PDB file of C-alpha atoms and ligand atoms in Angstrom:
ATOM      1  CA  UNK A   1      51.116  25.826  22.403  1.00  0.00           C
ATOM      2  CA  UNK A   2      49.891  24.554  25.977  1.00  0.00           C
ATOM      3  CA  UNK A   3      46.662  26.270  26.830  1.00  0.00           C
ATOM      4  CA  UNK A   4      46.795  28.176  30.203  1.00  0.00           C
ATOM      5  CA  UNK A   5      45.988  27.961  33.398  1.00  0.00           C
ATOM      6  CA  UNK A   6      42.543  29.123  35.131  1.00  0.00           C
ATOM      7  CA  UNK A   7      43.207  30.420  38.677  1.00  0.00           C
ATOM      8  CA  UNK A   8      40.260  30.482  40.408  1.00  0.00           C
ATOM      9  CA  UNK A   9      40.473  33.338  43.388  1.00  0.00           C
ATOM     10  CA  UNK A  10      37.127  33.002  45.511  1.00  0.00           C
ATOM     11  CA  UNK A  11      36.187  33.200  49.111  1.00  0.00           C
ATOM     12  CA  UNK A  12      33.692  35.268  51.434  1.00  0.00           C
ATOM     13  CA  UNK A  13      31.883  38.744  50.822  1.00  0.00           C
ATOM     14  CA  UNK A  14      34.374  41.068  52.129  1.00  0.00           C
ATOM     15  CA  UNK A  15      37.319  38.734  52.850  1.00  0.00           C
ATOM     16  CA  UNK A  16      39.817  41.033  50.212  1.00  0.00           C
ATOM     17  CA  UNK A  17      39.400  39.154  47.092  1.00  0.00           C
ATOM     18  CA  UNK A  18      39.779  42.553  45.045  1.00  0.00           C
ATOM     19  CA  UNK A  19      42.495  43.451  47.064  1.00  0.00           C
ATOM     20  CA  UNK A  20      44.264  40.268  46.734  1.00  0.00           C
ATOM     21  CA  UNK A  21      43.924  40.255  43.038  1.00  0.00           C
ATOM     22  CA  UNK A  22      45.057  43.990  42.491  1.00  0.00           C
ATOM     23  CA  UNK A  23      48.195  43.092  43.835  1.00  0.00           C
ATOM     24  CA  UNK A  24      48.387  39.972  41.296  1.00  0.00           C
ATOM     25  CA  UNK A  25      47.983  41.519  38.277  1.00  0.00           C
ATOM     26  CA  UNK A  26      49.962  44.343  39.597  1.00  0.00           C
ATOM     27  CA  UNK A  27      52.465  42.044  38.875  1.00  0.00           C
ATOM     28  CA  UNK A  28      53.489  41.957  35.346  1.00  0.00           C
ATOM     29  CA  UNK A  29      56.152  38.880  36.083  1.00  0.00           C
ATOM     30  CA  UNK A  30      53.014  36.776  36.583  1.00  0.00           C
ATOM     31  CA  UNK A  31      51.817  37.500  33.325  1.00  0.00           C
ATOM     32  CA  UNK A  32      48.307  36.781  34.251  1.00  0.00           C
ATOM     33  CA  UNK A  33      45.077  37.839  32.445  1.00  0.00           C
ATOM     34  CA  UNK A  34      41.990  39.057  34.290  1.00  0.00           C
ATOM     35  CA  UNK A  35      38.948  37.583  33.323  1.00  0.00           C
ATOM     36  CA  UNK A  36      36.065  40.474  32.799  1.00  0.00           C
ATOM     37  CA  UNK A  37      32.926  39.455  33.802  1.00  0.00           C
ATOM     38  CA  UNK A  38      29.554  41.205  33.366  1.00  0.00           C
ATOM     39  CA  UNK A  39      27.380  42.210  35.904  1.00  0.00           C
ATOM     40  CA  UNK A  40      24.195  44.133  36.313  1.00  0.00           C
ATOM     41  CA  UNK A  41      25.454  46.087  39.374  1.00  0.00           C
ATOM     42  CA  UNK A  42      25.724  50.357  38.724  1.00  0.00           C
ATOM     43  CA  UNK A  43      29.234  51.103  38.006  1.00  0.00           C
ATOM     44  CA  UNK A  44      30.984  52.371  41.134  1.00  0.00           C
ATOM     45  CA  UNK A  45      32.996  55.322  41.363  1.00  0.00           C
ATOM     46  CA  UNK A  46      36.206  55.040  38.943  1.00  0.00           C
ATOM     47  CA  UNK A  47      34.862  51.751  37.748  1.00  0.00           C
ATOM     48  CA  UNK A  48      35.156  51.479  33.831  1.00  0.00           C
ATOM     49  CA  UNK A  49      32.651  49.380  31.492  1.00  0.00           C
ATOM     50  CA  UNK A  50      35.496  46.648  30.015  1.00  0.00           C
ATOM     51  CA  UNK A  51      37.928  47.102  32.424  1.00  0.00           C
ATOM     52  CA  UNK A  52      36.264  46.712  36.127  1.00  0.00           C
ATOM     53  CA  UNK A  53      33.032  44.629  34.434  1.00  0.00           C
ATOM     54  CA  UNK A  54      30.955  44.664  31.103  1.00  0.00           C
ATOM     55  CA  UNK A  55      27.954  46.792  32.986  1.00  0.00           C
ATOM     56  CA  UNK A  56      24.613  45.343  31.473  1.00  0.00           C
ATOM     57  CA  UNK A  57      21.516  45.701  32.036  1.00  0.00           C
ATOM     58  CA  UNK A  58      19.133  42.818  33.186  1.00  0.00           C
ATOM     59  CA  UNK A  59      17.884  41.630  29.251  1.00  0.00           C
ATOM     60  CA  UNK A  60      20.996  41.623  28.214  1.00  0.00           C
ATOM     61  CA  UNK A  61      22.177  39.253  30.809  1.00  0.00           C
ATOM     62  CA  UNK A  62      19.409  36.864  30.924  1.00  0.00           C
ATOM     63  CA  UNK A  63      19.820  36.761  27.172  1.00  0.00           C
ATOM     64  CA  UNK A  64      23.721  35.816  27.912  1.00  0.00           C
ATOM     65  CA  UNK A  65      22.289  33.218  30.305  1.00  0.00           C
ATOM     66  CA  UNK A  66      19.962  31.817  28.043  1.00  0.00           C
ATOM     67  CA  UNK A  67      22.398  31.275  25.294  1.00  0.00           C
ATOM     68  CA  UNK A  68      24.512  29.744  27.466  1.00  0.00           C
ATOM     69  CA  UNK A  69      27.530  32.256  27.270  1.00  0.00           C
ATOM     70  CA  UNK A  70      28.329  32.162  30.775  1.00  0.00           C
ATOM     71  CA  UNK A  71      30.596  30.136  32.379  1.00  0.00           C
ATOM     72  CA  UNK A  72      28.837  30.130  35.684  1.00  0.00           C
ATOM     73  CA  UNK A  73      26.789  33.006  36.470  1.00  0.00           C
ATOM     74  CA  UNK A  74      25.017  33.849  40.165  1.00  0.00           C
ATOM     75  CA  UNK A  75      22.464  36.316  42.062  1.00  0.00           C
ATOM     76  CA  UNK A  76      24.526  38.504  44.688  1.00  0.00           C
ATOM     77  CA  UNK A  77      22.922  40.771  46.588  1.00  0.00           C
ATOM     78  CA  UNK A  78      20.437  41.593  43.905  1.00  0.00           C
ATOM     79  CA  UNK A  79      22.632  41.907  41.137  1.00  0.00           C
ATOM     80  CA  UNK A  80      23.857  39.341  38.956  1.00  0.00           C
ATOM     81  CA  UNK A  81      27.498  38.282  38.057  1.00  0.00           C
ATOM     82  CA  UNK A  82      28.628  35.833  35.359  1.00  0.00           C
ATOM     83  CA  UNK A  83      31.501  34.776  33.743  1.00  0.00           C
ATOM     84  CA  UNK A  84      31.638  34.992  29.558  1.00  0.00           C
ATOM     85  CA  UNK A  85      32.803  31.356  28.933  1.00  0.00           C
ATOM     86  CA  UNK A  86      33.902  32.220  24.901  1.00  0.00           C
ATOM     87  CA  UNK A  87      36.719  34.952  26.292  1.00  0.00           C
ATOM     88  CA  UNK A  88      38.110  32.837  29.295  1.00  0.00           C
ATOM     89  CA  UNK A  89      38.539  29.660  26.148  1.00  0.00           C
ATOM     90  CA  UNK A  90      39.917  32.156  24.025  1.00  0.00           C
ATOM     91  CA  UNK A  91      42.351  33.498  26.164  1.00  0.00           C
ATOM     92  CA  UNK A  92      43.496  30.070  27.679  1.00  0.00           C
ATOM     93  CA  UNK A  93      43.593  28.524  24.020  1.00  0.00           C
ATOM     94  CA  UNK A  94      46.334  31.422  23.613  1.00  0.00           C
ATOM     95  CA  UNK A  95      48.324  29.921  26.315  1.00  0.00           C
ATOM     96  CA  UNK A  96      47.470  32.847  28.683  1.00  0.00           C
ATOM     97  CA  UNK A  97      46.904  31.762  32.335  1.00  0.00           C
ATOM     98  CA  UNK A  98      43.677  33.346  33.181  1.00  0.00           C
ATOM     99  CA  UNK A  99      42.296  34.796  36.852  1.00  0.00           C
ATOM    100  CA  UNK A 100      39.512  34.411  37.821  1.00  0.00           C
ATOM    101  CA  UNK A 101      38.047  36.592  40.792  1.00  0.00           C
ATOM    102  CA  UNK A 102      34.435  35.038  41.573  1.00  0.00           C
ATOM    103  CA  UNK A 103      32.156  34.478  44.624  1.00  0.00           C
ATOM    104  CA  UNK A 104      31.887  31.280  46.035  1.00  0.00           C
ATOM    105  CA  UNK A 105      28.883  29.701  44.233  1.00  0.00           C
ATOM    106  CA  UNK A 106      30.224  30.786  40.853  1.00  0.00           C
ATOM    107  CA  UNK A 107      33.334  29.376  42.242  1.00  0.00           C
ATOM    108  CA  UNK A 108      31.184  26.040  42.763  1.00  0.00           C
ATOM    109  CA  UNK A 109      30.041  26.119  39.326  1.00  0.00           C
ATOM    110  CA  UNK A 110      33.342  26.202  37.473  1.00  0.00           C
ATOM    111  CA  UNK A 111      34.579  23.598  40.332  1.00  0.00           C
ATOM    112  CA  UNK A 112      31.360  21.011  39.141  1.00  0.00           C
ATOM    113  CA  UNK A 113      32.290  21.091  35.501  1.00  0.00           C
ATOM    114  CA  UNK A 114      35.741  22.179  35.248  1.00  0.00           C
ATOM    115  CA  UNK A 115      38.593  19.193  36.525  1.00  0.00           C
ATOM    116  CA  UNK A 116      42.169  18.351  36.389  1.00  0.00           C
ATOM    117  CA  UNK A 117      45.488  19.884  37.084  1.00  0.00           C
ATOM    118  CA  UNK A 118      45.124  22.963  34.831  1.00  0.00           C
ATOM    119  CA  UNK A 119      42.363  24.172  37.345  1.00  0.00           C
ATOM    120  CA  UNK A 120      43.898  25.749  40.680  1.00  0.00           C
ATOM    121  CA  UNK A 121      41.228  26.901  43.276  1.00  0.00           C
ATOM    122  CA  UNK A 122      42.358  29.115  45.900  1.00  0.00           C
ATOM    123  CA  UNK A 123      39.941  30.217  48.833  1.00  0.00           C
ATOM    124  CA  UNK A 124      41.211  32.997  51.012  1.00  0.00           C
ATOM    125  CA  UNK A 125      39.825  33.009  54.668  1.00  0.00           C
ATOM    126  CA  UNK A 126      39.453  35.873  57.233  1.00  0.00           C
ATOM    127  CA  UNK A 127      41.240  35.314  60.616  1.00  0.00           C
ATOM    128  CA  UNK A 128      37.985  35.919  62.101  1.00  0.00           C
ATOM    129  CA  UNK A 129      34.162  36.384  61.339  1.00  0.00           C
ATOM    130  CA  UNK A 130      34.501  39.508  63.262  1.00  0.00           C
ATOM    131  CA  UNK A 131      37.347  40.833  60.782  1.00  0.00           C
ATOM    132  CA  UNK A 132      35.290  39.989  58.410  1.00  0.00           C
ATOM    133  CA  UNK A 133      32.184  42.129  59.615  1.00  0.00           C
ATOM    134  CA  UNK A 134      35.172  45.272  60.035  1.00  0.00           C
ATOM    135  CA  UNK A 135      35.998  44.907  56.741  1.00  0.00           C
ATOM    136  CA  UNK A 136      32.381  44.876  55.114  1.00  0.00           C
ATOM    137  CA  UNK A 137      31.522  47.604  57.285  1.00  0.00           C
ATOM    138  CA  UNK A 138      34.350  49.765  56.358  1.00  0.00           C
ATOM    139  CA  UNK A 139      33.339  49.934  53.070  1.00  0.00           C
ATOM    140  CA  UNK A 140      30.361  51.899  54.055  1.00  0.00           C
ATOM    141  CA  UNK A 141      29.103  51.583  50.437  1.00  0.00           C
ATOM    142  CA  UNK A 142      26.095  49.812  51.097  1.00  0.00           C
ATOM    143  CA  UNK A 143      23.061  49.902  53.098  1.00  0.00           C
ATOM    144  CA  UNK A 144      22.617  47.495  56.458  1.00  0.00           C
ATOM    145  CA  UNK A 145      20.196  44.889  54.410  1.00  0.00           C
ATOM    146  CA  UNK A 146      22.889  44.321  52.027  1.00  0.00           C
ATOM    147  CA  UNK A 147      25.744  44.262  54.894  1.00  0.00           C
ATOM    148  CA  UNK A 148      23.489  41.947  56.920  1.00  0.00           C
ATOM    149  CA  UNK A 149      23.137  39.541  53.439  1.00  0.00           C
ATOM    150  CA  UNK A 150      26.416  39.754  52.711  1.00  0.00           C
ATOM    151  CA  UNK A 151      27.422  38.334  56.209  1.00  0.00           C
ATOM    152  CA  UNK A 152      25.060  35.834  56.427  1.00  0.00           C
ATOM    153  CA  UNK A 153      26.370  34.090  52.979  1.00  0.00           C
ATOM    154  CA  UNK A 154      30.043  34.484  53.990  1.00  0.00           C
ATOM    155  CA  UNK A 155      29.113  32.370  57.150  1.00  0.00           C
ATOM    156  CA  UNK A 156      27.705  29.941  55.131  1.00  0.00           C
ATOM    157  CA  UNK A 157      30.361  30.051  52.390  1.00  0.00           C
ATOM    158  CA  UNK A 158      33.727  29.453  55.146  1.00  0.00           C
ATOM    159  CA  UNK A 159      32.226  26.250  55.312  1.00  0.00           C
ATOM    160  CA  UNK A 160      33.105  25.445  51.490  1.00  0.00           C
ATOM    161  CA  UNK A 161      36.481  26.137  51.817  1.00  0.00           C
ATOM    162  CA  UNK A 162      37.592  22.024  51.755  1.00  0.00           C
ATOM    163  CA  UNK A 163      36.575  21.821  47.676  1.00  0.00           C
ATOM    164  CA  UNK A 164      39.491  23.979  47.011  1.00  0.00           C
ATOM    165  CA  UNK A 165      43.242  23.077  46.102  1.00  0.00           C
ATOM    166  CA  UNK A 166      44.445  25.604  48.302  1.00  0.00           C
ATOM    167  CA  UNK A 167      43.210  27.658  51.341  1.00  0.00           C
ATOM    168  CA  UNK A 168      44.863  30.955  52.279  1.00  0.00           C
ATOM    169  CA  UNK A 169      44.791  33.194  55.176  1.00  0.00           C
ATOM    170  CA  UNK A 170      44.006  36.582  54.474  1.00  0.00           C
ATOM    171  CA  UNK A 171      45.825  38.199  57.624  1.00  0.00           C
ATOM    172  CA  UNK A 172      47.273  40.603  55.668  1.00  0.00           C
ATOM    173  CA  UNK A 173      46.648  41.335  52.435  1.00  0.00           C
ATOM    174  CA  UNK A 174      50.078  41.352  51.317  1.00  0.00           C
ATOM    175  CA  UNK A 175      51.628  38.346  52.964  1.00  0.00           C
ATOM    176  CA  UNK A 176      48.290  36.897  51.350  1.00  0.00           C
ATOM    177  CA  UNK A 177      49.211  37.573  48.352  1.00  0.00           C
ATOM    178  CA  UNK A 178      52.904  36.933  48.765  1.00  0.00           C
ATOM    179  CA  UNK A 179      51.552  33.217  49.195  1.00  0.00           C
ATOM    180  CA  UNK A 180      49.182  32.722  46.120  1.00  0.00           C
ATOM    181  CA  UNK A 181      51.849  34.482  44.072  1.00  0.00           C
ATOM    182  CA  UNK A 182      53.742  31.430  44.977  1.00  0.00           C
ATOM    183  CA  UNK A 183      51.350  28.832  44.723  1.00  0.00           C
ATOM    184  CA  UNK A 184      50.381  30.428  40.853  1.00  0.00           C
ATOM    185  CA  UNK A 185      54.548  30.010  40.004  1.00  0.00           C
ATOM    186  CA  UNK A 186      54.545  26.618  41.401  1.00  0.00           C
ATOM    187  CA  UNK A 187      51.447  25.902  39.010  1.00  0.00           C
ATOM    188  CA  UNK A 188      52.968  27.067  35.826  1.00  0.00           C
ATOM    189  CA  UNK A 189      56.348  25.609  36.534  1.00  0.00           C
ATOM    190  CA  UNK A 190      54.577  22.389  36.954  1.00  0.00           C
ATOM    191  CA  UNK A 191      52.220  23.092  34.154  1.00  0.00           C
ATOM    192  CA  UNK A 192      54.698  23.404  31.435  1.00  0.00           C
ATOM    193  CA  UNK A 193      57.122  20.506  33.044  1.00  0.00           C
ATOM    194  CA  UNK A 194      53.960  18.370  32.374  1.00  0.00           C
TER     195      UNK A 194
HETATM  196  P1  5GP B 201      31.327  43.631  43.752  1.00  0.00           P
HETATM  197  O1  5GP B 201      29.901  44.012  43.513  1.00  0.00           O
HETATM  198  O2  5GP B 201      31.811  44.048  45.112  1.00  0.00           O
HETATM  199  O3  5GP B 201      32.246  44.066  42.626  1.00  0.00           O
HETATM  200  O4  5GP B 201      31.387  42.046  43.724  1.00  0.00           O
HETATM  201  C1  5GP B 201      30.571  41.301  44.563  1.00  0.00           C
HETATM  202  C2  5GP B 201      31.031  39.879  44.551  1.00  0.00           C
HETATM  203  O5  5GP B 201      30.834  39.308  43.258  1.00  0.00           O
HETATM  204  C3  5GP B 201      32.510  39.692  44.881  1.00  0.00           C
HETATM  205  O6  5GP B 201      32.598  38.657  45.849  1.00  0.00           O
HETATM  206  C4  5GP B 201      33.118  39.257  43.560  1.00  0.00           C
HETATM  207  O7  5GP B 201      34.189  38.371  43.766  1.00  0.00           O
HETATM  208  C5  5GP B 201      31.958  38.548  42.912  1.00  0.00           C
HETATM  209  N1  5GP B 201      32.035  38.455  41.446  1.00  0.00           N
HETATM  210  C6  5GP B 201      32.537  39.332  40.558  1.00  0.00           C
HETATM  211  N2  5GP B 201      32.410  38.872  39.308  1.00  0.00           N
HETATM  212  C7  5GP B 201      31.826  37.647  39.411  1.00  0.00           C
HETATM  213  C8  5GP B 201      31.442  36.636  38.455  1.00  0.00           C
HETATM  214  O8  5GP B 201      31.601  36.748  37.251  1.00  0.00           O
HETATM  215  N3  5GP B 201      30.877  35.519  38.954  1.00  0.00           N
HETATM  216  C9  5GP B 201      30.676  35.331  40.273  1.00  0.00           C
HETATM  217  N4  5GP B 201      30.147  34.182  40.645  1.00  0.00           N
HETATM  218  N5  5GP B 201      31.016  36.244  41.186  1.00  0.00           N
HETATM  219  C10 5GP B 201      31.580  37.382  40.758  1.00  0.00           C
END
């Protein structure tokens, strides 16, 4: 058996990332797998420990760190996010083409040690900075520190968009993902021609 894909979905605080991958694994003619990752963020509303993340608290994920179960693994906004390496093997090893939905320095992790053509980066971009400040403003979950942190990364982040395979346009979300849904058939018709 050919072992999947791993689609890497990053880009900017705020840019629709989850909304963007909703709509993917909506999709059950994709036949993609979400990779979980664990974070040491408070559960938000409706959010489910296995499902949304593996919720842990600090010890437990420096421990993870430490061991070197992470795949890449980053400080956001004063929580930290990581990806368990073991599951994302496992599940590609099973020929399952694998999502990932990370930030942009995780993204830059995986990028560093993971090449070749079974790797497909995709970086969604806002039309604007100013979209981008709408849309992590209407969240109104979090405080202005954490806005104001939030938008100073993503400034910094547009600029790593050129280390990806593909860039998209998040205009609307789904005409965004309308795209990517094509580029991640393209991918695994190519994959198993290969
Ligand atoms: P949120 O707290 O809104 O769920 O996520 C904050 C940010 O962390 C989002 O940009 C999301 O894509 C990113 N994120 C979620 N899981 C991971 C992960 O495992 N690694 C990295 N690097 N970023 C993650």
């Amino acid at each position: 058996m050919k072992k999947g894909l791993l689609i890497i979905l990053s880009g900017p605080s705020g840019v629709g990332k989850g909304a963007v991958k909703r709509i993917l694994m909506e999709d059950s003619s994709l036949d993609l797998t979400y990779s979980i990752s664990m974070t040491t963020r408070a559960p938000r509303h409706m959010e489910k420990d296995g499902v949304d993340y593996f919720f842990v608290d600090q010890e437990t994920f420096q421990k993870n760190v430490d061991e070197g179960n992470l795949l890449e693994h980053v400080s956001f906004v004063g929580n930290s996010y990581g990806t368990p390496r073991d599951y994302v093997e496992k599940l590609r090893n099973e020929g399952k083409n694998v999502l990932l939905e990370i930030e942009v320095q995780g993204a830059r992790q995986v990028l560093a040690k993971m090449h070749g053509d079974d790797i497909i980066s995709i970086f969604l971009i806002p039309p604007s900075l100013g979209i981008l400040e709408k849309r992590i403003r209407k969240r109104r979950t979090e405080p202005e520190e954490i806005i104001q942190a939030r938008l100073k990364k993503a400034r910094g982040e547009l600029a790593c968009k050129y280390n990806y395979k593909y860039i998209v346009l998040n205009d609307i979300v789904g005409r965004a993902a309308e795209e990517i849904k094509g580029i991640i058939r393209n991918s695994v018709a190519n994959h198993q021609k290969s």
